[in-house]
CSV table of C-alpha atoms and ligand atoms in Angstrom, one decimal:
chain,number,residue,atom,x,y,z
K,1,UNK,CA,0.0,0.0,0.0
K,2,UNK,CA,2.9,2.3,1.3
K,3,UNK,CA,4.3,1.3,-2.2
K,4,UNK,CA,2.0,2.0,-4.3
K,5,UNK,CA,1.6,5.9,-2.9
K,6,UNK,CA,4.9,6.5,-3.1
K,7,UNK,CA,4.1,5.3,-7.1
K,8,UNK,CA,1.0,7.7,-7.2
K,9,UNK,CA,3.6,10.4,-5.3
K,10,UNK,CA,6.2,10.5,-7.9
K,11,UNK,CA,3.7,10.3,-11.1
K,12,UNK,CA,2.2,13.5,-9.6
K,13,UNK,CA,5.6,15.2,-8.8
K,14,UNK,CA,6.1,14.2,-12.7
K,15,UNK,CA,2.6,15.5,-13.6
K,16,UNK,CA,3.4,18.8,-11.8
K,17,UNK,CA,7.0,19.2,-14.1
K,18,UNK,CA,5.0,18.4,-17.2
K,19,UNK,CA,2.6,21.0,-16.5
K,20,UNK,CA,5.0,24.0,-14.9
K,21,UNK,CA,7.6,22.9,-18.2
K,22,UNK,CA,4.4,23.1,-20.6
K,23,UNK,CA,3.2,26.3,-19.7
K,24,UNK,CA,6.5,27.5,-19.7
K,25,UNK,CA,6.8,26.8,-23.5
K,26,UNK,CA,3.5,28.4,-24.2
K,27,UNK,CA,4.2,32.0,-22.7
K,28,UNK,CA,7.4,33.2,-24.9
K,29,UNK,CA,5.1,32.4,-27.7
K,30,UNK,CA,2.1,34.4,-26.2
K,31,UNK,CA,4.5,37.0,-25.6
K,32,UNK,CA,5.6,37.6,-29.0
K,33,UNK,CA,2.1,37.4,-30.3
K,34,UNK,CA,1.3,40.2,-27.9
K,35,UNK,CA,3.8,43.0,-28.9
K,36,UNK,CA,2.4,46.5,-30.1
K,37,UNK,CA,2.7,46.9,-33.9
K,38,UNK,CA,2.7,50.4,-35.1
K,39,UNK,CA,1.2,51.8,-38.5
K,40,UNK,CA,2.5,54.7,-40.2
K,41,UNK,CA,0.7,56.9,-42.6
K,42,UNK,CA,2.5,59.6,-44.8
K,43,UNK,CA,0.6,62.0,-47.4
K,44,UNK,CA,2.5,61.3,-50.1
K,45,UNK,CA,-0.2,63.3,-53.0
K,46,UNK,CA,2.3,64.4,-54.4
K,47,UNK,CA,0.9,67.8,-56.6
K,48,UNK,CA,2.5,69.9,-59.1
K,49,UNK,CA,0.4,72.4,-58.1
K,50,UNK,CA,-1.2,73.4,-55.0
K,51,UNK,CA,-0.1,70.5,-51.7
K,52,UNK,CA,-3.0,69.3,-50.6
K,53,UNK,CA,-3.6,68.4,-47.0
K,54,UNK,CA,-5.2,64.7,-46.1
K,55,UNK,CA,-7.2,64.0,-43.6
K,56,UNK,CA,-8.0,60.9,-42.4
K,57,UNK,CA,-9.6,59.2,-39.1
K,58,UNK,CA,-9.1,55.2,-38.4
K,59,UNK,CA,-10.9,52.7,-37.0
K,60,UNK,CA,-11.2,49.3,-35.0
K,61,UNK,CA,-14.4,47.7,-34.1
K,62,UNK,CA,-13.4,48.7,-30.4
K,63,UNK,CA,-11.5,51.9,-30.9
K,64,UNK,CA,-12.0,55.0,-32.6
K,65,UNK,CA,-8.7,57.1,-33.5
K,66,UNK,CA,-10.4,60.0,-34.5
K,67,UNK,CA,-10.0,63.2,-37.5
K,68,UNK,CA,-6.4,64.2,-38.1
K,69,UNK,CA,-5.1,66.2,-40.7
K,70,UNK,CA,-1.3,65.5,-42.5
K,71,UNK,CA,0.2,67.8,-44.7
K,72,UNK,CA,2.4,66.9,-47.6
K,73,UNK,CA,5.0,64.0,-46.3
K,74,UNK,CA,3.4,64.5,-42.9
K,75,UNK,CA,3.4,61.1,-40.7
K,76,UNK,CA,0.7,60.0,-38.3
K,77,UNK,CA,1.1,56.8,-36.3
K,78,UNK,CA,-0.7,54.5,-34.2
K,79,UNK,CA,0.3,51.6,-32.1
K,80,UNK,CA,-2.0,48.4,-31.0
K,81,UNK,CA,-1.9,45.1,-29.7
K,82,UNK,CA,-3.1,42.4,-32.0
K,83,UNK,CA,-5.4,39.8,-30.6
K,84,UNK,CA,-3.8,36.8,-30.1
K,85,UNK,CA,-6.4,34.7,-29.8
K,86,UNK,CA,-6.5,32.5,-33.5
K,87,UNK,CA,-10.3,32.9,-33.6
K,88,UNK,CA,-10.6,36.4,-33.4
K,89,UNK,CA,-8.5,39.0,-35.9
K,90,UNK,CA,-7.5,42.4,-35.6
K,91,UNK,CA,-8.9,44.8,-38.5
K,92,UNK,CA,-8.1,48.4,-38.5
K,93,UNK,CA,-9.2,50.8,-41.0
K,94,UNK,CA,-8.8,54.4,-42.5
K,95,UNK,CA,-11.4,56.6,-44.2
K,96,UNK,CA,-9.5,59.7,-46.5
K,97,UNK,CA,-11.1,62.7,-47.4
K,98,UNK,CA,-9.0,66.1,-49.1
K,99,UNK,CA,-10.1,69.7,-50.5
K,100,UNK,CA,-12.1,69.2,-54.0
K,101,UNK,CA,-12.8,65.6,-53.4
K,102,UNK,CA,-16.4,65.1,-51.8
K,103,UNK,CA,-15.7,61.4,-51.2
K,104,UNK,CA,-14.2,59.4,-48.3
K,105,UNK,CA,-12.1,56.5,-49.6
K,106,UNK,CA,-11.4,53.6,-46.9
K,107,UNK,CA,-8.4,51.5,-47.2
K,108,UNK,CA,-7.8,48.8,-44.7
K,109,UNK,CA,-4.5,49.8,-43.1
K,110,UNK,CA,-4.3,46.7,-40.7
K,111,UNK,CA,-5.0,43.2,-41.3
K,112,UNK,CA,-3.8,40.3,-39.1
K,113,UNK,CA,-4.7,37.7,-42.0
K,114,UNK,CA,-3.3,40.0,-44.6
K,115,UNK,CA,-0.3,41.8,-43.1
K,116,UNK,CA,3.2,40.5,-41.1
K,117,UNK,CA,4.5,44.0,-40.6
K,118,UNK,CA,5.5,45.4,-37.8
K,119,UNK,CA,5.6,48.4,-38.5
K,120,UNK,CA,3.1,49.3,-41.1
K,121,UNK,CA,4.1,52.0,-43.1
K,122,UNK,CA,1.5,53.1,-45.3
K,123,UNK,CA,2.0,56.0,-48.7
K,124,UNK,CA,-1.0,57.4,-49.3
K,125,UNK,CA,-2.0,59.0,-52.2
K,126,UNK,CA,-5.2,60.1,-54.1
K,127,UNK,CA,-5.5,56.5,-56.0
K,128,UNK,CA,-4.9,54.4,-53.0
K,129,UNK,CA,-2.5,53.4,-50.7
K,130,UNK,CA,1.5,51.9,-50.8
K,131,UNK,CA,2.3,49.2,-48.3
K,132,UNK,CA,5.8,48.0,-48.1
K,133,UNK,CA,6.3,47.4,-52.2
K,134,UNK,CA,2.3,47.3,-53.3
K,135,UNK,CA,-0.3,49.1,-54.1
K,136,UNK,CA,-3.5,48.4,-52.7
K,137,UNK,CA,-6.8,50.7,-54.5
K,138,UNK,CA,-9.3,52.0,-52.5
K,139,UNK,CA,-11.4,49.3,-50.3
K,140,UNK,CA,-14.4,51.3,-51.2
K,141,UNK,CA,-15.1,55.0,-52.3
K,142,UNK,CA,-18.3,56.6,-50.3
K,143,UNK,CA,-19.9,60.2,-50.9
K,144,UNK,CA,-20.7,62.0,-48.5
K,145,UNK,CA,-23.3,63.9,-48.4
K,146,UNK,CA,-23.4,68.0,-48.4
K,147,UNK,CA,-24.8,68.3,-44.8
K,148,UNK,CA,-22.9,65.8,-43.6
K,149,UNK,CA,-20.1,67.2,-40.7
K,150,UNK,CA,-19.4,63.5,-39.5
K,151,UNK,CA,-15.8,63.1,-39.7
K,152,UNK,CA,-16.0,59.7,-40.8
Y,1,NAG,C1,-0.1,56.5,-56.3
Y,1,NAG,O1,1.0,55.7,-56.0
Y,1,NAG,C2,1.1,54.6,-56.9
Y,1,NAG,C3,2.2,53.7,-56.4
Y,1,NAG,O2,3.4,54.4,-56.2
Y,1,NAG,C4,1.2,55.0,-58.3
Y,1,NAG,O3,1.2,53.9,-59.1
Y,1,NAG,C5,0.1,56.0,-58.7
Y,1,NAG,O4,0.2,56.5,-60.0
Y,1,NAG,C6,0.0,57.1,-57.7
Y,1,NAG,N1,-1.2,57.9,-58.0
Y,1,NAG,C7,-1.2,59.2,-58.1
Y,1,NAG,C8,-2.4,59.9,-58.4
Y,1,NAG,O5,-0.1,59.9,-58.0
Y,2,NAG,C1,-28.8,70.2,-46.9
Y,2,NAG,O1,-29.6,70.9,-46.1
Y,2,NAG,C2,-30.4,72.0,-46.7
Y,2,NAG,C3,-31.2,72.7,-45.6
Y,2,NAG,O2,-31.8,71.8,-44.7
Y,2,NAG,C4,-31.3,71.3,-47.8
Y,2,NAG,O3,-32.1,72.3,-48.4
Y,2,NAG,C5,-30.4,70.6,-48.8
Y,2,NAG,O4,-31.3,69.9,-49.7
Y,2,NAG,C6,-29.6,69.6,-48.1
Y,2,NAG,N1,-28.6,69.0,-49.1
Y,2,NAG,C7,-28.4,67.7,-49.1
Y,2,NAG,C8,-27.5,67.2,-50.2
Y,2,NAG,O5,-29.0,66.9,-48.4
Y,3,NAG,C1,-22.9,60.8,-42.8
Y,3,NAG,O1,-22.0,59.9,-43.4
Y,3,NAG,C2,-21.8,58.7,-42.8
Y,3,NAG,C3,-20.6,57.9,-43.5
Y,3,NAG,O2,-20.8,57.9,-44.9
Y,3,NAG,C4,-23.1,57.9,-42.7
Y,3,NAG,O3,-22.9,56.7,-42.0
Y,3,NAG,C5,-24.1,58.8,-42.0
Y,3,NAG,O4,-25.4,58.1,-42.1
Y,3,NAG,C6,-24.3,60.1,-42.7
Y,3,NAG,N1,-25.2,61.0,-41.9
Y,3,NAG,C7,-26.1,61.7,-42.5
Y,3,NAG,C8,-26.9,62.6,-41.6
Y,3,NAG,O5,-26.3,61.7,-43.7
């Protein structure tokens, strides 16, 4: 009887190793998965003629970035945390508007199925916007209408 506890006692103490050894694999993996990305957007309309300011205002399902204006090769950034949870994914998106243009054209500046960056660093101009070596159109152009003061 005394024997066969002391069995039971040491495949516990080995159950205990397996677990505290496991778990210790799973959080440097958690951890990277869990580090802040940044995007970067730059109005790069590049004009002859008059520079033309860009404004813009991004999106999450849960967060709301709000209106900013860049001038001509003027950077805005943003940092996040990407869920890390395989089920869910982590979709940010930008509506742009500029002077003589009643549209807002919406690009999808992060996407965790899409995208490996980093650091995101996004070229905008008046046809779309440059990521990393391509060119991505417009995600959709919407009007908006004359009495409309909603930013996005
Ligand atoms: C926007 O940038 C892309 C990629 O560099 C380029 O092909 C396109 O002609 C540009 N559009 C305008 C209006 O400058
Ligand atoms: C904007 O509002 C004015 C005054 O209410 C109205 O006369 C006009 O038709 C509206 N324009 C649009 C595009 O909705
Ligand atoms: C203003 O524009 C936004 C985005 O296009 C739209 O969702 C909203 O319904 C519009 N509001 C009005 C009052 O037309």
């Amino acid at each position: 009887m005394a024997n066969s506890n002391s069995i039971t006692l040491k495949f516990s103490i080995l159950l205990v190793l397996i677990l505290v050894f496991g778990t210790r694999d799973v959080k440097p993996k958690l951890m990277i998965c869990t580090h802040a990305l940044n995007v970067t957007i730059i109005n790069d309309i590049t004009s002859q003629s008059t520079p033309t300011n860009l404004g813009l205002h991004c999106k999450s399902k849960d967060d709301d970035l709000g209106f900013h204006t860049l001038t001509i090769g003027e950077k805005y950034m943003f940092s996040f945390t990407p869920s890390y949870v395989f089920w869910q994914s982590t979709l940010f998106f930008c509506s742009f508007t500029w002077p003589g243009n009643p549209n807002r054209h919406y690009i999808e500046v992060y996407k965790q199925k899409r995208d490996i960056c980093h650091n995101c660093e996004w070229k905008i101009n008046k046809t779309g916007g440059y990521l990393w070596g391509k060119f991505f159109p417009w995600n959709s152009v919407q009007i908006m209408g004359a009495n409309n003061t909603s930013s996005m």
